[in-house]
Amino acid sequence: MSTAEETAGGEAQPWGEVTPDAARRLLLAAVEAFAERGYHATTTRDIAGRAGMSPAALYIHYKTKEELLHRISRIGHEKAVEILRTAARAEGSPTRRLAEAVSSFVRWHAGGRTTARVVQYELDSLGPEARAEIVGLRRQVDAEVRGIIEEGVRSGEFDVPDVPGTTLAVLSLCIDVARWFNVDGPRTPEEVGALYADLVLRMVGAARG
Amino acid sequence: MSTAEETAGGEAQPWGEVTPDAARRLLLAAVEAFAERGYHATTTRDIAGRAGMSPAALYIHYKTKEELLHRISRIGHEKAVEILRTAARAEGSPTRRLAEAVSSFVRWHAGGRTTARVVQYELDSLGPEARAEIVGLRRQVDAEVRGIIEEGVRSGEFDVPDVPGTTLAVLSLCIDVARWFNVDGPRTPEEVGALYADLVLRMVGAARG
DNA sequence: GGGTGCGCTAAGCGCCCGCTCACCCTTGCC
DNA sequence: GGCAAGGGTGAGCGGGCGCTTAGCGCACCC
């Protein structure tokens, strides 16, 4: 691979796998537009315009507008699973791994807010087959977090009466960051990640710090 | 007032104030449609059809499709403020009031999921002036919750290093219920409300029941 | 019982949507 | 240089959108 897939800041460039170059530019333009206005309010003319192309160019690389959303959604969810899987399978106590999972997941939602917004909130705009595929990836996301919490309960580090419910709440908290996070706001993604990791450790009754 | 505004279950019928009857039927149809497909994917023909009317009937009661969304959003946000204000100003310790605020707010999001979904997720579909008005109501929502947490910190019941950040997280957790809650799922609104109240008390470091 | 006005409909206007098609450049191979 | 291939464009099709308008029917008042 000749181009770097990760920048120095740790922020992923997950679109490196998309070729050729024009297809990637269109995909990036679509992410921006979908995040700003939503899938249904975005026109193919707008996407093509942002990518510096004519409306027809879109259809050389993608069959439909929905295929664009599907591709974005799949790549984004794969990235989400990868982030959580890395944290879940790292070394260290469940407490440390849960904190790392939450803070890195939150950093991804805050830092790549445009992508995360599309990934998390435009699921219903997909057709049935595409949605079914993405729902499968979401189950993997849920399983990774639930796994860490279960381990912490077994080891006695956590005190969690309702593991599925708490898993849901933890993921919900992280995902909703994509809705409210503001790049020009007072908090950096790192700060929100640290705050949320602390709050989640409180939620599972873990000893902190 | 000849008709009841509240049902026995405590679930509000906040549309009682909308008159005449045809206007209310259209508003309810719009809530359903917006919640299901989103504002931009909903057509005025669909709304009118659900209300059993012709497309033109909509424009007798509302100037534009956006006015429908604006009205729904304002009524919904006013209800949200009312729920939190009631809990915040009740008697009892900050711990009790925070638990009541969270559980009732969650019950509203879960039970009236269609309304809550529109209220919480279609804000960006409003024009600038309408959005500005709604943002003001949101600030009131934030202030009510922050007020309870501040009181708990002052009284020594809570241990919260970052009050604005924790307020944000608590509200985020409650609001996101509207995204994931499923009426056919395993949990009732009451169960989710109780679970979330407990999780939030853990987040603020309060002694629990 | 005739007039008045309101709630509603049938029809349709103008616009812009997603998408297609015929054609045009550039590139690389012989 | 000839030529095939593929990325790109300009123009435009069919259709559905938000919204308007002309007119109808029914409840109500005198």
Tab-separated table of C-alpha atoms (C1' of nucleotides) in Angstrom:
chain	number	residue	atom	x	y	z
A	1	MET	CA	0.000	0.000	0.000
A	2	SER	CA	1.621	3.231	-1.121
A	3	THR	CA	-0.501	5.793	0.722
A	4	ALA	CA	-0.890	5.990	4.479
A	5	GLU	CA	-4.222	4.829	5.833
A	6	GLU	CA	-3.897	6.662	9.129
A	7	THR	CA	-2.886	10.224	9.807
A	8	ALA	CA	-0.538	11.163	12.614
A	9	GLY	CA	-3.405	12.232	14.849
A	10	GLY	CA	-4.825	8.741	14.892
A	11	GLU	CA	-7.854	9.882	12.926
A	12	ALA	CA	-8.613	7.256	10.317
A	13	GLN	CA	-8.930	7.893	6.609
A	14	PRO	CA	-11.155	4.937	5.954
A	15	TRP	CA	-11.820	5.920	2.382
A	16	GLY	CA	-8.339	4.900	1.233
A	17	GLU	CA	-9.792	1.599	0.084
A	18	VAL	CA	-12.166	3.307	-2.337
A	19	THR	CA	-10.849	3.483	-5.883
A	20	PRO	CA	-10.577	5.014	-8.377
A	21	ASP	CA	-9.912	8.525	-7.194
A	22	ALA	CA	-13.097	9.978	-8.696
A	23	ALA	CA	-15.214	7.408	-6.881
A	24	ARG	CA	-13.599	8.357	-3.586
A	25	ARG	CA	-14.143	12.053	-4.191
A	26	LEU	CA	-17.802	11.392	-4.885
A	27	LEU	CA	-18.095	9.303	-1.740
A	28	LEU	CA	-16.538	12.031	0.390
A	29	ALA	CA	-18.836	14.620	-1.154
A	30	ALA	CA	-21.801	12.389	-0.388
A	31	VAL	CA	-20.732	11.959	3.250
A	32	GLU	CA	-20.523	15.732	3.671
A	33	ALA	CA	-23.850	16.371	2.006
A	34	PHE	CA	-25.736	13.568	3.784
A	35	ALA	CA	-24.339	14.697	7.141
A	36	GLU	CA	-25.344	18.309	6.534
A	37	ARG	CA	-28.813	17.897	5.093
A	38	GLY	CA	-29.747	14.242	5.431
A	39	TYR	CA	-29.995	11.627	2.714
A	40	HIS	CA	-33.408	12.518	1.359
A	41	ALA	CA	-32.722	16.248	1.255
A	42	THR	CA	-29.497	15.742	-0.684
A	43	THR	CA	-29.649	15.769	-4.469
A	44	THR	CA	-27.351	13.888	-6.796
A	45	ARG	CA	-26.604	17.243	-8.432
A	46	ASP	CA	-25.343	18.527	-5.092
A	47	ILE	CA	-23.075	15.525	-4.532
A	48	ALA	CA	-21.621	15.725	-8.025
A	49	GLY	CA	-21.159	19.486	-7.675
A	50	ARG	CA	-19.210	19.137	-4.429
A	51	ALA	CA	-16.954	16.612	-6.133
A	52	GLY	CA	-16.424	19.016	-9.043
A	53	MET	CA	-18.202	16.839	-11.571
A	54	SER	CA	-21.334	16.789	-13.655
A	55	PRO	CA	-24.410	15.005	-12.324
A	56	ALA	CA	-23.973	12.191	-14.820
A	57	ALA	CA	-20.494	11.300	-13.542
A	58	LEU	CA	-22.004	9.870	-10.376
A	59	TYR	CA	-23.628	7.072	-12.332
A	60	ILE	CA	-20.383	5.875	-13.839
A	61	HIS	CA	-19.174	4.818	-10.405
A	62	TYR	CA	-22.419	4.086	-8.555
A	63	LYS	CA	-25.619	2.529	-9.765
A	64	THR	CA	-27.906	4.662	-7.625
A	65	LYS	CA	-27.827	7.303	-4.927
A	66	GLU	CA	-28.721	4.607	-2.437
A	67	GLU	CA	-25.615	2.617	-3.353
A	68	LEU	CA	-23.541	5.575	-2.185
A	69	LEU	CA	-25.263	5.544	1.184
A	70	HIS	CA	-24.894	1.790	1.447
A	71	ARG	CA	-21.150	1.942	0.767
A	72	ILE	CA	-20.662	4.748	3.282
A	73	SER	CA	-22.688	2.923	5.875
A	74	ARG	CA	-20.861	-0.370	5.446
A	75	ILE	CA	-17.387	1.141	5.569
A	76	GLY	CA	-18.342	3.219	8.603
A	77	HIS	CA	-19.820	0.312	10.507
A	78	GLU	CA	-16.811	-1.855	9.728
A	79	LYS	CA	-14.640	0.875	11.187
A	80	ALA	CA	-16.835	1.032	14.290
A	81	VAL	CA	-16.596	-2.718	14.805
A	82	GLU	CA	-12.836	-2.551	14.347
A	83	ILE	CA	-12.453	0.211	16.963
A	84	LEU	CA	-14.444	-1.688	19.565
A	85	ARG	CA	-12.874	-5.041	18.739
A	86	THR	CA	-9.385	-3.584	19.161
A	87	ALA	CA	-10.280	-2.191	22.570
A	88	ALA	CA	-12.092	-5.343	23.655
A	89	ARG	CA	-9.208	-7.638	22.769
A	90	ALA	CA	-6.438	-5.489	24.196
A	91	GLU	CA	-4.586	-6.507	27.315
A	92	GLY	CA	-5.625	-5.215	30.696
A	93	SER	CA	-8.558	-5.409	33.072
A	94	PRO	CA	-12.159	-5.109	31.913
A	95	THR	CA	-12.173	-1.679	33.544
A	96	ARG	CA	-9.277	-0.481	31.425
A	97	ARG	CA	-10.650	-2.068	28.279
A	98	LEU	CA	-14.146	-0.628	28.763
A	99	ALA	CA	-12.676	2.833	29.340
A	100	GLU	CA	-10.565	2.511	26.219
A	101	ALA	CA	-13.488	1.184	24.168
A	102	VAL	CA	-15.739	4.066	25.197
A	103	SER	CA	-13.152	6.810	24.814
A	104	SER	CA	-11.978	5.642	21.375
A	105	PHE	CA	-15.537	5.069	20.177
A	106	VAL	CA	-16.528	8.530	21.363
A	107	ARG	CA	-13.453	10.102	19.775
A	108	TRP	CA	-14.463	8.539	16.496
A	109	HIS	CA	-18.020	9.861	16.743
A	110	ALA	CA	-16.884	13.353	17.731
A	111	GLY	CA	-13.863	13.682	15.454
A	112	GLY	CA	-15.418	12.149	12.358
A	113	ARG	CA	-18.792	13.615	13.105
A	114	THR	CA	-19.877	13.889	9.478
A	115	THR	CA	-19.218	10.230	8.789
A	116	ALA	CA	-20.627	9.062	12.112
A	117	ARG	CA	-23.770	11.074	11.592
A	118	VAL	CA	-24.489	9.393	8.283
A	119	VAL	CA	-23.571	5.983	9.629
A	120	GLN	CA	-25.723	6.229	12.739
A	121	TYR	CA	-28.732	8.206	11.571
A	122	GLU	CA	-29.405	7.294	7.960
A	123	LEU	CA	-29.888	3.569	8.492
A	124	ASP	CA	-33.605	3.851	7.797
A	125	SER	CA	-32.950	5.407	4.413
A	126	LEU	CA	-31.476	2.138	3.157
A	127	GLY	CA	-33.551	-0.496	1.404
A	128	PRO	CA	-34.409	-3.766	3.173
A	129	GLU	CA	-31.446	-5.865	1.998
A	130	ALA	CA	-28.835	-3.203	2.630
A	131	ARG	CA	-30.338	-2.455	6.015
A	132	ALA	CA	-30.273	-6.121	6.973
A	133	GLU	CA	-26.561	-6.280	6.223
A	134	ILE	CA	-25.846	-3.211	8.337
A	135	VAL	CA	-27.989	-4.490	11.200
A	136	GLY	CA	-25.699	-7.527	11.312
A	137	LEU	CA	-22.686	-5.268	11.780
A	138	ARG	CA	-24.531	-3.435	14.546
A	139	ARG	CA	-25.042	-6.699	16.369
A	140	GLN	CA	-21.277	-7.192	16.312
A	141	VAL	CA	-20.836	-3.732	17.816
A	142	ASP	CA	-23.254	-4.601	20.596
A	143	ALA	CA	-21.584	-7.969	21.218
A	144	GLU	CA	-18.129	-6.444	21.696
A	145	VAL	CA	-19.302	-4.025	24.370
A	146	ARG	CA	-21.500	-6.580	26.092
A	147	GLY	CA	-18.532	-8.951	26.157
A	148	ILE	CA	-16.379	-6.509	28.105
A	149	ILE	CA	-19.150	-5.772	30.586
A	150	GLU	CA	-19.842	-9.481	31.127
A	151	GLU	CA	-16.173	-10.087	31.837
A	152	GLY	CA	-16.124	-7.271	34.348
A	153	VAL	CA	-19.159	-8.713	36.103
A	154	ARG	CA	-17.568	-12.173	36.214
A	155	SER	CA	-14.326	-10.800	37.603
A	156	GLY	CA	-16.241	-8.835	40.220
A	157	GLU	CA	-14.944	-5.490	38.984
A	158	PHE	CA	-18.366	-4.343	37.820
A	159	ASP	CA	-21.717	-4.252	39.558
A	160	VAL	CA	-24.323	-4.400	36.785
A	161	PRO	CA	-27.825	-5.736	37.487
A	162	ASP	CA	-28.972	-5.524	33.845
A	163	VAL	CA	-26.148	-6.298	31.418
A	164	PRO	CA	-28.087	-6.015	28.124
A	165	GLY	CA	-29.777	-2.825	29.260
A	166	THR	CA	-26.548	-1.255	30.410
A	167	THR	CA	-24.819	-2.260	27.175
A	168	LEU	CA	-27.589	-0.547	25.269
A	169	ALA	CA	-27.242	2.589	27.387
A	170	VAL	CA	-23.460	2.727	26.975
A	171	LEU	CA	-23.687	2.403	23.203
A	172	SER	CA	-26.568	4.855	23.045
A	173	LEU	CA	-24.534	7.416	24.967
A	174	CYS	CA	-21.575	7.052	22.584
A	175	ILE	CA	-23.632	7.080	19.411
A	176	ASP	CA	-25.602	10.174	20.347
A	177	VAL	CA	-22.350	12.125	20.437
A	178	ALA	CA	-22.628	12.264	16.660
A	179	ARG	CA	-25.885	14.192	17.042
A	180	TRP	CA	-24.806	16.932	19.421
A	181	PHE	CA	-21.049	17.259	19.051
A	182	ASN	CA	-19.987	20.588	17.618
A	183	VAL	CA	-16.509	21.050	16.206
A	184	ASP	CA	-16.592	24.725	17.165
A	185	GLY	CA	-17.874	23.939	20.647
A	186	PRO	CA	-15.949	24.064	23.918
A	187	ARG	CA	-14.840	20.427	24.045
A	188	THR	CA	-12.333	18.451	22.011
A	189	PRO	CA	-13.108	14.866	21.018
A	190	GLU	CA	-10.420	13.740	23.479
A	191	GLU	CA	-12.069	15.602	26.354
A	192	VAL	CA	-15.480	14.147	25.595
A	193	GLY	CA	-13.908	10.697	25.308
A	194	ALA	CA	-12.306	11.009	28.728
A	195	LEU	CA	-15.486	12.395	30.330
A	196	TYR	CA	-17.623	9.651	28.862
A	197	ALA	CA	-15.189	6.888	29.838
A	198	ASP	CA	-15.446	8.115	33.420
A	199	LEU	CA	-19.234	8.303	33.309
A	200	VAL	CA	-19.476	4.787	31.899
A	201	LEU	CA	-17.200	3.372	34.580
A	202	ARG	CA	-19.539	4.958	37.113
A	203	MET	CA	-22.491	3.353	35.366
A	204	VAL	CA	-21.007	-0.135	35.716
A	205	GLY	CA	-19.886	0.486	39.274
A	206	ALA	CA	-16.179	0.138	38.560
A	207	ALA	CA	-13.406	1.578	40.689
A	208	ARG	CA	-11.951	4.560	38.847
A	209	GLY	CA	-8.766	6.287	38.347
B	1	MET	CA	-62.621	21.779	28.796
B	2	SER	CA	-64.945	18.983	27.758
B	3	THR	CA	-62.423	16.338	26.674
B	4	ALA	CA	-59.756	14.844	28.898
B	5	GLU	CA	-56.235	15.941	28.150
B	6	GLU	CA	-54.604	12.969	29.854
B	7	THR	CA	-55.414	9.291	29.521
B	8	ALA	CA	-55.493	6.977	32.503
B	9	GLY	CA	-52.029	5.647	31.743
B	10	GLY	CA	-50.486	9.051	32.233
B	11	GLU	CA	-49.611	9.270	28.572
B	12	ALA	CA	-50.348	12.784	27.419
B	13	GLN	CA	-52.539	13.683	24.480
B	14	PRO	CA	-50.830	16.949	23.829
B	15	TRP	CA	-52.728	17.542	20.632
B	16	GLY	CA	-55.935	18.407	22.461
B	17	GLU	CA	-55.089	22.066	22.076
B	18	VAL	CA	-55.038	21.800	18.295
B	19	THR	CA	-58.310	22.814	16.692
B	20	PRO	CA	-60.351	22.349	14.611
B	21	ASP	CA	-60.595	18.592	14.429
B	22	ALA	CA	-59.355	18.381	10.847
B	23	ALA	CA	-56.227	20.320	11.732
B	24	ARG	CA	-55.502	17.924	14.579
B	25	ARG	CA	-56.027	14.894	12.366
B	26	LEU	CA	-53.586	16.327	9.857
B	27	LEU	CA	-51.048	17.036	12.589
B	28	LEU	CA	-51.294	13.497	13.926
B	29	ALA	CA	-50.909	12.088	10.435
B	30	ALA	CA	-47.836	14.247	9.940
B	31	VAL	CA	-46.289	13.069	13.215
B	32	GLU	CA	-46.747	9.456	12.155
B	33	ALA	CA	-45.358	10.024	8.690
B	34	PHE	CA	-42.383	12.145	9.778
B	35	ALA	CA	-41.476	9.594	12.466
B	36	GLU	CA	-41.642	6.713	10.015
B	37	ARG	CA	-39.867	8.170	7.011
B	38	GLY	CA	-38.401	11.483	8.058
B	39	TYR	CA	-39.550	14.966	7.130
B	40	HIS	CA	-37.953	15.185	3.698
B	41	ALA	CA	-39.088	11.739	2.612
B	42	THR	CA	-42.681	12.490	3.567
B	43	THR	CA	-44.977	13.978	0.934
B	44	THR	CA	-47.900	16.254	1.559
B	45	ARG	CA	-50.005	13.748	-0.375
B	46	ASP	CA	-49.043	11.067	2.146
B	47	ILE	CA	-49.975	13.229	5.134
B	48	ALA	CA	-53.316	14.204	3.647
B	49	GLY	CA	-53.999	10.577	2.674
B	50	ARG	CA	-53.367	9.336	6.237
B	51	ALA	CA	-55.795	11.963	7.504
B	52	GLY	CA	-58.389	10.833	4.947
B	53	MET	CA	-58.287	14.066	2.986
B	54	SER	CA	-57.228	15.394	-0.344
B	55	PRO	CA	-53.768	16.970	-0.694
B	56	ALA	CA	-55.244	20.433	-0.961
B	57	ALA	CA	-56.978	20.193	2.422
B	58	LEU	CA	-53.629	20.502	4.149
B	59	TYR	CA	-53.202	24.050	2.908
B	60	ILE	CA	-56.447	25.234	4.431
B	61	HIS	CA	-55.050	24.627	7.907
B	62	TYR	CA	-51.318	25.089	7.373
B	63	LYS	CA	-49.452	27.460	5.139
B	64	THR	CA	-46.656	25.036	4.276
B	65	LYS	CA	-45.400	21.567	5.081
B	66	GLU	CA	-42.733	23.168	7.240
B	67	GLU	CA	-45.381	24.865	9.391
B	68	LEU	CA	-46.665	21.422	10.299
B	69	LEU	CA	-43.210	20.388	11.474
B	70	HIS	CA	-42.779	23.637	13.347
B	71	ARG	CA	-46.052	23.207	15.207
B	72	ILE	CA	-45.245	19.597	16.102
B	73	SER	CA	-41.795	20.558	17.257
B	74	ARG	CA	-42.955	23.436	19.420
B	75	ILE	CA	-45.749	21.504	21.109
B	76	GLY	CA	-43.402	18.583	21.716
B	77	HIS	CA	-40.660	20.711	23.174
B	78	GLU	CA	-43.105	22.540	25.414
B	79	LYS	CA	-44.240	19.164	26.713
B	80	ALA	CA	-40.621	18.155	27.325
B	81	VAL	CA	-39.918	21.329	29.272
B	82	GLU	CA	-43.077	20.790	31.291
B	83	ILE	CA	-42.127	17.227	32.217
B	84	LEU	CA	-38.684	18.235	33.425
B	85	ARG	CA	-39.903	21.379	35.169
B	86	THR	CA	-42.489	19.381	37.082
B	87	ALA	CA	-39.858	16.926	38.264
B	88	ALA	CA	-37.325	19.637	39.048
B	89	ARG	CA	-39.734	21.632	41.185
B	90	ALA	CA	-41.252	18.731	43.061
B	91	GLU	CA	-40.517	18.153	46.716
B	92	GLY	CA	-37.758	15.827	47.816
B	93	SER	CA	-34.014	15.537	47.637
B	94	PRO	CA	-32.061	16.241	44.453
B	95	THR	CA	-31.518	12.492	44.202
B	96	ARG	CA	-35.243	11.816	44.162
B	97	ARG	CA	-35.967	14.651	41.785
B	98	LEU	CA	-33.228	13.672	39.345
B	99	ALA	CA	-34.473	10.092	39.326
B	100	GLU	CA	-38.023	11.283	38.706
B	101	ALA	CA	-36.916	13.704	35.983
B	102	VAL	CA	-34.977	11.009	34.120
B	103	SER	CA	-37.573	8.300	34.458
B	104	SER	CA	-40.470	10.502	33.357
B	105	PHE	CA	-38.470	12.025	30.511
B	106	VAL	CA	-37.474	8.551	29.340
B	107	ARG	CA	-41.030	7.288	29.620
B	108	TRP	CA	-42.134	10.135	27.387
B	109	HIS	CA	-39.476	9.348	24.782
B	110	ALA	CA	-40.214	5.640	24.824
B	111	GLY	CA	-44.006	5.779	25.077
B	112	GLY	CA	-44.556	8.580	22.612
B	113	ARG	CA	-41.735	7.470	20.400
B	114	THR	CA	-43.258	8.771	17.168
B	115	THR	CA	-43.654	12.268	18.550
B	116	ALA	CA	-40.308	12.252	20.337
B	117	ARG	CA	-38.549	11.102	17.223
B	118	VAL	CA	-39.854	14.007	15.202
B	119	VAL	CA	-39.194	16.455	18.008
B	120	GLN	CA	-35.629	15.343	18.622
B	121	TYR	CA	-34.394	14.443	15.168
B	122	GLU	CA	-36.035	16.765	12.682
B	123	LEU	CA	-34.778	20.025	14.184
B	124	ASP	CA	-32.434	20.584	11.255
B	125	SER	CA	-35.315	20.385	8.802
B	126	LEU	CA	-36.731	23.633	10.163
B	127	GLY	CA	-35.872	27.018	8.709
B	128	PRO	CA	-33.634	29.430	10.601
B	129	GLU	CA	-36.316	31.363	12.528
B	130	ALA	CA	-38.291	28.306	13.564
B	131	ARG	CA	-35.110	26.539	14.573
B	132	ALA	CA	-34.016	29.490	16.684
B	133	GLU	CA	-37.280	29.379	18.597
B	134	ILE	CA	-36.929	25.655	19.275
B	135	VAL	CA	-33.300	26.030	20.332
B	136	GLY	CA	-34.534	28.413	23.020
B	137	LEU	CA	-36.852	25.725	24.368
B	138	ARG	CA	-33.957	23.273	24.345
B	139	ARG	CA	-31.936	25.609	26.498
B	140	GLN	CA	-34.758	25.518	29.037
B	141	VAL	CA	-34.640	21.717	28.977
B	142	ASP	CA	-30.915	21.811	29.633
B	143	ALA	CA	-31.292	24.379	32.415
B	144	GLU	CA	-33.833	22.296	34.329
B	145	VAL	CA	-31.603	19.232	34.445
B	146	ARG	CA	-28.464	21.226	35.195
B	147	GLY	CA	-30.324	22.910	38.036
B	148	ILE	CA	-31.087	19.614	39.769
B	149	ILE	CA	-27.510	18.402	39.374
B	150	GLU	CA	-26.105	21.662	40.732
B	151	GLU	CA	-28.342	21.405	43.763
B	152	GLY	CA	-27.189	17.869	44.390
B	153	VAL	CA	-23.568	18.948	44.193
B	154	ARG	CA	-24.191	21.823	46.611
B	155	SER	CA	-25.962	19.564	49.064
B	156	GLY	CA	-23.132	17.047	48.849
B	157	GLU	CA	-25.402	14.269	47.556
B	158	PHE	CA	-23.711	14.181	44.142
B	159	ASP	CA	-20.096	13.929	43.149
B	160	VAL	CA	-19.855	15.514	39.695
B	161	PRO	CA	-16.565	16.988	38.464
B	162	ASP	CA	-18.028	18.361	35.208
B	163	VAL	CA	-21.603	19.593	35.693
B	164	PRO	CA	-22.275	20.898	32.150
B	165	GLY	CA	-20.730	17.789	30.581
B	166	THR	CA	-22.679	15.437	32.813
B	167	THR	CA	-25.894	17.358	32.141
B	168	LEU	CA	-25.263	16.944	28.437
B	169	ALA	CA	-24.652	13.224	28.852
B	170	VAL	CA	-27.791	12.699	30.934
B	171	LEU	CA	-29.972	14.473	28.396
B	172	SER	CA	-28.253	12.728	25.508
B	173	LEU	CA	-28.945	9.366	27.088
B	174	CYS	CA	-32.639	10.173	27.527
B	175	ILE	CA	-33.100	11.671	24.089
B	176	ASP	CA	-31.472	8.792	22.263
B	177	VAL	CA	-34.174	6.510	23.637
B	178	ALA	CA	-36.393	7.871	20.877
B	179	ARG	CA	-33.950	6.453	18.310
B	180	TRP	CA	-33.665	2.878	19.529
B	181	PHE	CA	-36.804	2.170	21.530
B	182	ASN	CA	-39.005	-0.467	19.973
B	183	VAL	CA	-42.610	-0.843	21.062
B	184	ASP	CA	-42.471	-4.555	20.228
B	185	GLY	CA	-39.167	-4.983	22.063
B	186	PRO	CA	-38.578	-6.658	25.412
B	187	ARG	CA	-38.806	-3.540	27.601
B	188	THR	CA	-41.700	-1.339	28.606
B	189	PRO	CA	-41.228	2.435	28.832
B	190	GLU	CA	-41.529	2.113	32.617
B	191	GLU	CA	-38.719	-0.460	32.772
B	192	VAL	CA	-36.406	1.660	30.665
B	193	GLY	CA	-37.268	4.684	32.792
B	194	ALA	CA	-36.353	2.837	36.001
B	195	LEU	CA	-33.141	1.426	34.507
B	196	TYR	CA	-32.043	4.805	33.231
B	197	ALA	CA	-32.851	6.584	36.477
B	198	ASP	CA	-30.576	4.124	38.273
B	199	LEU	CA	-27.786	4.542	35.697
B	200	VAL	CA	-27.982	8.323	35.948
B	201	LEU	CA	-27.799	8.249	39.746
B	202	ARG	CA	-24.654	6.162	39.338
B	203	MET	CA	-23.275	8.743	36.914
B	204	VAL	CA	-23.677	11.549	39.438
B	205	GLY	CA	-22.335	9.477	42.293
B	206	ALA	CA	-25.560	9.503	44.300
B	207	ALA	CA	-26.514	6.963	46.927
B	208	ARG	CA	-29.232	4.774	45.447
B	209	GLY	CA	-32.463	3.348	46.816
C	1	DG	C1'	-86.206	28.656	1.408
C	2	DG	C1'	-82.736	31.420	-0.346
C	3	DG	C1'	-78.206	33.528	0.653
C	4	DT	C1'	-73.709	33.234	2.763
C	5	DG	C1'	-69.471	31.363	3.889
C	6	DC	C1'	-66.463	27.783	5.188
C	7	DG	C1'	-64.318	23.196	4.566
C	8	DC	C1'	-63.060	20.553	1.101
C	9	DT	C1'	-61.990	18.514	-3.624
C	10	DA	C1'	-60.384	17.844	-8.666
C	11	DA	C1'	-57.310	19.331	-11.540
C	12	DG	C1'	-53.200	20.958	-12.610
C	13	DC	C1'	-48.963	24.402	-12.682
C	14	DG	C1'	-44.139	24.924	-12.546
C	15	DC	C1'	-40.257	22.975	-10.794
C	16	DC	C1'	-36.668	19.905	-9.774
C	17	DC	C1'	-35.769	15.226	-8.816
C	18	DG	C1'	-33.119	10.587	-9.991
C	19	DC	C1'	-31.416	8.853	-13.753
C	20	DT	C1'	-30.208	7.996	-19.013
C	21	DC	C1'	-28.249	8.574	-23.473
C	22	DA	C1'	-25.520	10.066	-27.242
C	23	DC	C1'	-21.361	11.752	-27.795
C	24	DC	C1'	-16.481	13.528	-26.701
C	25	DC	C1'	-11.953	13.706	-24.997
C	26	DT	C1'	-7.687	11.361	-23.161
C	27	DT	C1'	-4.771	7.388	-22.618
C	28	DG	C1'	-2.263	3.336	-23.976
C	29	DC	C1'	-1.229	-0.292	-27.191
C	30	DC	C1'	0.213	-1.908	-31.888
D	1	DG	C1'	-1.111	7.120	-36.834
D	2	DG	C1'	-5.260	4.146	-35.961
D	3	DC	C1'	-8.162	2.526	-32.688
D	4	DA	C1'	-10.377	0.524	-28.750
D	5	DA	C1'	-11.663	1.498	-23.905
D	6	DG	C1'	-13.167	3.947	-20.388
D	7	DG	C1'	-13.941	8.305	-17.598
D	8	DG	C1'	-16.337	12.287	-18.433
D	9	DT	C1'	-20.084	15.821	-20.242
D	10	DG	C1'	-24.597	18.356	-21.981
D	11	DA	C1'	-29.006	17.803	-22.674
D	12	DG	C1'	-33.066	16.026	-21.408
D	13	DC	C1'	-36.847	12.340	-20.098
D	14	DG	C1'	-40.496	10.838	-17.134
D	15	DG	C1'	-42.334	11.532	-13.014
D	16	DG	C1'	-43.497	13.161	-8.476
D	17	DC	C1'	-42.961	17.088	-5.682
D	18	DG	C1'	-45.034	21.403	-2.946
D	19	DC	C1'	-48.457	24.225	-3.618
D	20	DT	C1'	-52.583	26.928	-6.078
D	21	DT	C1'	-56.988	27.785	-7.961
D	22	DA	C1'	-61.785	27.385	-9.373
D	23	DG	C1'	-65.648	25.655	-7.888
D	24	DC	C1'	-68.803	22.477	-5.161
D	25	DG	C1'	-71.806	21.029	-1.163
D	26	DC	C1'	-73.508	21.497	3.234
D	27	DA	C1'	-74.548	23.786	7.767
D	28	DC	C1'	-76.379	27.777	9.418
D	29	DC	C1'	-79.029	32.151	9.787
D	30	DC	C1'	-82.831	35.182	8.748
